Coordinates of N, CA and C in Angstrom, one line a residue:
A1 N -4.7 15.5 1.5 CA -5.6 14.3 1.4 C -4.7 13.3 0.5
V2 N -4.6 13.8 -0.6 CA -4.2 12.8 -1.7 C -3.1 11.8 -1.0
L3 N -2.0 12.6 -0.5 CA -1.1 11.9 0.2 C -1.2 11.0 1.5
S4 N -2.0 11.5 2.1 CA -2.6 10.6 3.3 C -3.0 9.4 3.0
S5 N -3.9 9.4 1.8 CA -4.6 8.2 0.9 C -3.5 7.2 0.8
G6 N -2.5 8.0 -0.1 CA -1.6 7.3 -0.5 C -0.9 6.1 0.5
L7 N -0.3 7.0 1.5 CA 0.3 6.4 2.6 C -0.4 5.2 3.4
S8 N -1.7 5.6 3.3 CA -2.9 4.6 3.8 C -2.8 3.1 2.8
I9 N -3.1 3.4 1.3 CA -2.9 2.1 0.3 C -2.0 1.5 0.6
L10 N -0.3 2.0 1.1 CA 0.8 1.6 1.2 C 0.7 0.3 2.4
F11 N 0.3 1.2 3.4 CA 0.3 0.5 4.4 C -0.8 -0.8 4.6
W12 N -2.3 -0.6 3.9 CA -2.8 -1.9 3.9 C -2.3 -3.0 3.0
L13 N -1.8 -2.4 1.6 CA -1.1 -3.5 1.1 C -0.2 -4.3 1.7
N14 N 0.4 -3.6 2.6 CA 2.0 -4.2 3.1 C 1.4 -5.3 4.0
F15 N 0.1 -4.7 4.8 CA -0.7 -5.6 5.8 C -0.9 -6.7 5.4
A16 N -1.9 -6.7 4.1 CA -2.7 -7.7 3.3 C -1.1 -8.7 2.7
S17 N -0.3 -8.2 2.3 CA 0.7 -8.9 1.7 C 1.6 -9.7 2.9
S18 N 1.8 -9.2 4.2 CA 2.1 -10.0 5.3 C 1.4 -11.0 5.7
L19 N 0.3 -10.9 5.4 CA -1.1 -12.1 5.8 C -0.9 -12.9 5.0
F20 N -1.5 -12.8 3.5 CA -1.7 -13.6 2.5 C -0.6 -13.9 1.7
G21 N 0.6 -13.5 2.4 CA 1.8 -13.7 1.1 C 1.7 -12.6 -0.3
G22 N 2.6 -12.2 -0.3 CA 2.8 -11.3 -1.4 C 3.7 -11.5 -2.2
S23 N 3.4 -11.0 -3.6 CA 3.8 -11.7 -4.9 C 4.7 -10.1 -5.4
L24 N 5.6 -10.6 -6.4 CA 6.4 -10.0 -6.8 C 5.8 -7.9 -7.5
A25 N 4.8 -8.6 -8.0 CA 4.2 -7.4 -8.6 C 3.8 -6.5 -7.4
I26 N 3.0 -7.0 -6.4 CA 2.8 -6.3 -5.4 C 3.7 -5.8 -4.7
F27 N 4.8 -6.2 -4.8 CA 5.9 -5.4 -4.0 C 6.8 -4.7 -5.0
M28 N 6.5 -4.6 -6.1 CA 7.0 -3.8 -6.9 C 6.1 -2.4 -7.3
F29 N 4.6 -2.8 -6.8 CA 3.8 -1.8 -6.7 C 3.8 -1.0 -5.8
E30 N 4.3 -1.4 -4.5 CA 4.5 -0.9 -3.4 C 5.7 -0.1 -3.2
L31 N 6.8 -0.5 -4.1 CA 8.1 0.2 -3.9 C 8.0 1.2 -4.9
Y32 N 7.4 1.4 -5.8 CA 7.4 2.3 -7.1 C 6.1 3.0 -6.4
F33 N 5.0 3.0 -6.0 CA 3.9 3.7 -5.7 C 4.4 4.8 -4.4
G34 N 5.3 4.0 -3.5 CA 5.7 4.5 -2.3 C 6.9 5.8 -2.4
L35 N 7.9 5.4 -3.8 CA 8.4 6.3 -4.0 C 7.6 7.6 -4.6
L36 N 6.6 7.4 -4.9 CA 5.7 8.6 -5.5 C 5.3 9.5 -4.9
V37 N 4.7 8.9 -3.5 CA 4.2 9.1 -2.2 C 5.2 10.1 -1.5
F38 N 6.4 9.4 -1.2 CA 7.2 10.0 -0.4 C 8.0 11.1 -1.5
V39 N 7.9 11.4 -3.2 CA 8.1 12.4 -3.5 C 7.2 13.6 -3.4
G40 N 5.9 13.3 -3.4 CA 4.8 14.2 -3.1 C 5.1 14.8 -1.8
Y41 N 5.2 13.8 -0.9 CA 5.6 14.5 0.9 C 6.7 15.6 0.5
I42 N 7.7 15.2 -0.1 CA 8.9 16.3 -0.1 C 8.4 17.5 -0.7
V43 N 7.6 17.6 -1.9 CA 6.9 18.4 -2.4 C 6.1 19.8 -1.5
F44 N 5.3 18.7 -0.5 CA 4.1 19.2 0.3 C 4.8 19.7 1.3
D45 N 5.6 18.9 2.2 CA 6.3 19.6 3.3 C 7.2 20.7 2.7
T46 N 8.0 21.0 1.9 CA 9.0 21.9 1.2 C 7.8 23.3 1.4
Q47 N 6.6 22.9 0.6 CA 5.7 24.3 0.6 C 5.1 24.4 1.7
E48 N 5.0 23.4 2.8 CA 4.4 24.3 3.9 C 5.7 24.8 5.0
I49 N 6.9 24.2 4.9 CA 7.6 25.0 5.4 C 8.0 26.7 5.0
I50 N 7.6 26.6 3.4 CA 8.2 27.9 3.3 C 6.8 28.8 3.6
E51 N 5.6 28.4 3.8 CA 4.6 28.9 4.3 C 4.4 29.2 5.6
R52 N 5.0 28.5 6.3 CA 5.2 28.5 8.1 C 5.9 29.9 8.2
A53 N 7.5 29.6 7.6 CA 8.3 30.6 7.7 C 8.2 31.9 7.1
H54 N 7.1 32.2 6.4 CA 6.5 33.8 6.2 C 5.7 34.1 7.0
F55 N 5.3 33.4 7.8 CA 4.3 33.4 9.1 C 5.3 33.5 10.3
G56 N 6.5 33.4 10.4 CA 7.0 33.3 11.5 C 7.6 32.2 12.1
D57 N 7.4 31.1 11.9 CA 7.6 29.7 12.1 C 8.9 29.4 11.8
L58 N 10.0 29.7 12.6 CA 11.4 29.5 11.9 C 12.0 28.4 12.7
D59 N 10.9 27.6 12.9 CA 12.0 26.4 14.1 C 12.9 25.3 13.1
Y60 N 14.1 25.7 12.6 CA 15.0 25.1 11.7 C 15.2 23.5 11.7
V61 N 15.2 23.2 13.2 CA 15.2 21.7 13.7 C 13.9 20.7 13.4
K62 N 12.7 21.4 13.4 CA 11.1 20.7 13.0 C 11.3 20.5 11.9
H63 N 11.4 21.5 10.8 CA 11.5 21.3 9.4 C 12.5 20.3 8.7
A64 N 14.1 20.7 9.5 CA 14.7 20.0 8.9 C 14.5 18.4 9.2
L65 N 13.8 18.0 10.0 CA 13.7 16.7 10.6 C 12.3 16.1 9.8
T66 N 11.6 17.0 9.4 CA 10.3 16.8 8.8 C 10.9 16.3 7.4
L67 N 11.8 17.1 6.3 CA 12.3 16.9 5.4 C 13.0 15.7 5.5
F68 N 14.1 15.3 6.6 CA 14.4 14.3 6.9 C 13.8 12.8 6.8
T69 N 13.1 12.8 7.3 CA 11.9 11.9 7.4 C 11.3 11.4 5.4
D70 N 11.3 12.7 5.1 CA 10.6 12.5 3.4 C 12.0 11.7 2.7
F71 N 12.9 12.4 3.0 CA 14.2 11.7 2.1 C 14.6 10.6 2.6
F72 N 14.5 10.0 3.8 CA 15.2 8.8 4.3 C 14.0 7.9 3.5
G73 N 12.6 8.4 3.4 CA 11.7 7.2 2.9 C 12.1 7.2 1.1
V74 N 12.6 8.1 0.4 CA 12.5 8.2 -0.7 C 14.1 7.4 -1.1
F75 N 15.1 7.6 -0.3 CA 16.6 7.2 -0.1 C 16.3 5.5 0.4
V76 N 15.7 5.1 0.8 CA 15.7 3.6 1.2 C 14.8 3.1 -0.2
R77 N 13.9 3.6 -0.9 CA 13.2 2.8 -2.0 C 14.1 3.0 -2.9
I78 N 15.1 4.0 -3.6 CA 15.8 4.0 -4.7 C 17.1 3.1 -4.0
L79 N 17.3 2.9 -2.8 CA 18.3 2.1 -2.6 C 17.8 0.3 -2.9
I80 N 16.8 0.2 -2.4 CA 15.8 -1.1 -2.8 C 15.8 -1.5 -4.5
I81 N 15.7 -0.7 -5.2 CA 15.4 -0.4 -6.3 C 16.9 -0.6 -7.1
M82 N 17.9 0.2 -6.9 CA 19.0 0.1 -7.5 C 19.5 -1.5 -7.0
L83 N 19.3 -2.1 -5.8 CA 20.0 -3.4 -5.0 C 19.1 -4.4 -6.0
K84 N 18.0 -4.1 -6.2 CA 17.0 -5.1 -7.1 C 17.5 -5.6 -8.6
N85 N 18.2 -4.1 -8.9 CA 18.7 -4.3 -10.6 C 19.8 -4.8 -10.7
S86 N 20.6 -4.4 -9.7 CA 21.8 -5.2 -9.7 C 21.8 -6.4 -9.5
I87 N 20.9 -6.9 -8.6 CA 20.8 -8.4 -8.4 C 20.8 -9.1 -9.8
E88 N 19.5 -8.6 -10.7 CA 19.1 -9.2 -11.8 C 20.1 -9.3 -12.7
R89 N 21.1 -8.1 -12.8 CA 22.2 -7.8 -13.8 C 23.1 -9.2 -13.4
A90 N 23.3 -9.1 -12.3 CA 24.1 -10.4 -11.9 C 23.6 -11.7 -12.4
E91 N 22.5 -12.0 -12.0 CA 21.7 -13.2 -12.7 C 22.2 -13.3 -13.9
E92 N 21.8 -12.3 -14.7 CA 21.8 -12.2 -16.2 C 23.1 -12.9 -16.4
K93 N 24.3 -12.1 -16.1 CA 25.6 -12.4 -15.9 C 25.8 -13.8 -16.0
K94 N 25.4 -14.4 -14.9 CA 25.6 -16.1 -14.8 C 24.8 -16.6 -15.8
R95 N 23.8 -16.4 -16.4 CA 22.8 -16.9 -17.2 C 23.6 -17.1 -18.6
R96 N 24.4 -16.0 -18.7 CA 25.3 -15.7 -20.4 C 26.4 -16.5 -20.1
R97 N 27.0 -16.5 -19.1 CA 27.9 -17.6 -18.9 C 28.1 -18.9 -19.0
R98 N 26.8 -19.4 -18.7 CA 26.7 -20.6 -18.6 C 26.0 -21.3 -20.1
D99 N 25.4 -20.3 -20.5 CA 25.1 -20.7 -22.0 C 26.3 -20.8 -23.0

């Protein structure tokens, strides 16, 4: 229930940002909160897959796709964080060269 609520918060924040114009603070909150939510989904889905396997559900493809979507969400957010940090470092270098 907590993870679904977190995902719902992300959806509504994204919707409100697109309607009213977002700020950097909201974008960063969405980014890091989304990362936290998707890491939570990885833990939850892994636990669920293990539990289902104990009861005989050995659908490897479905389980792999479930984890793949979770890892993809984490990967995209980490990629955006790294890109943002790289851009900030490049801007800092340019500023130092000018001074």
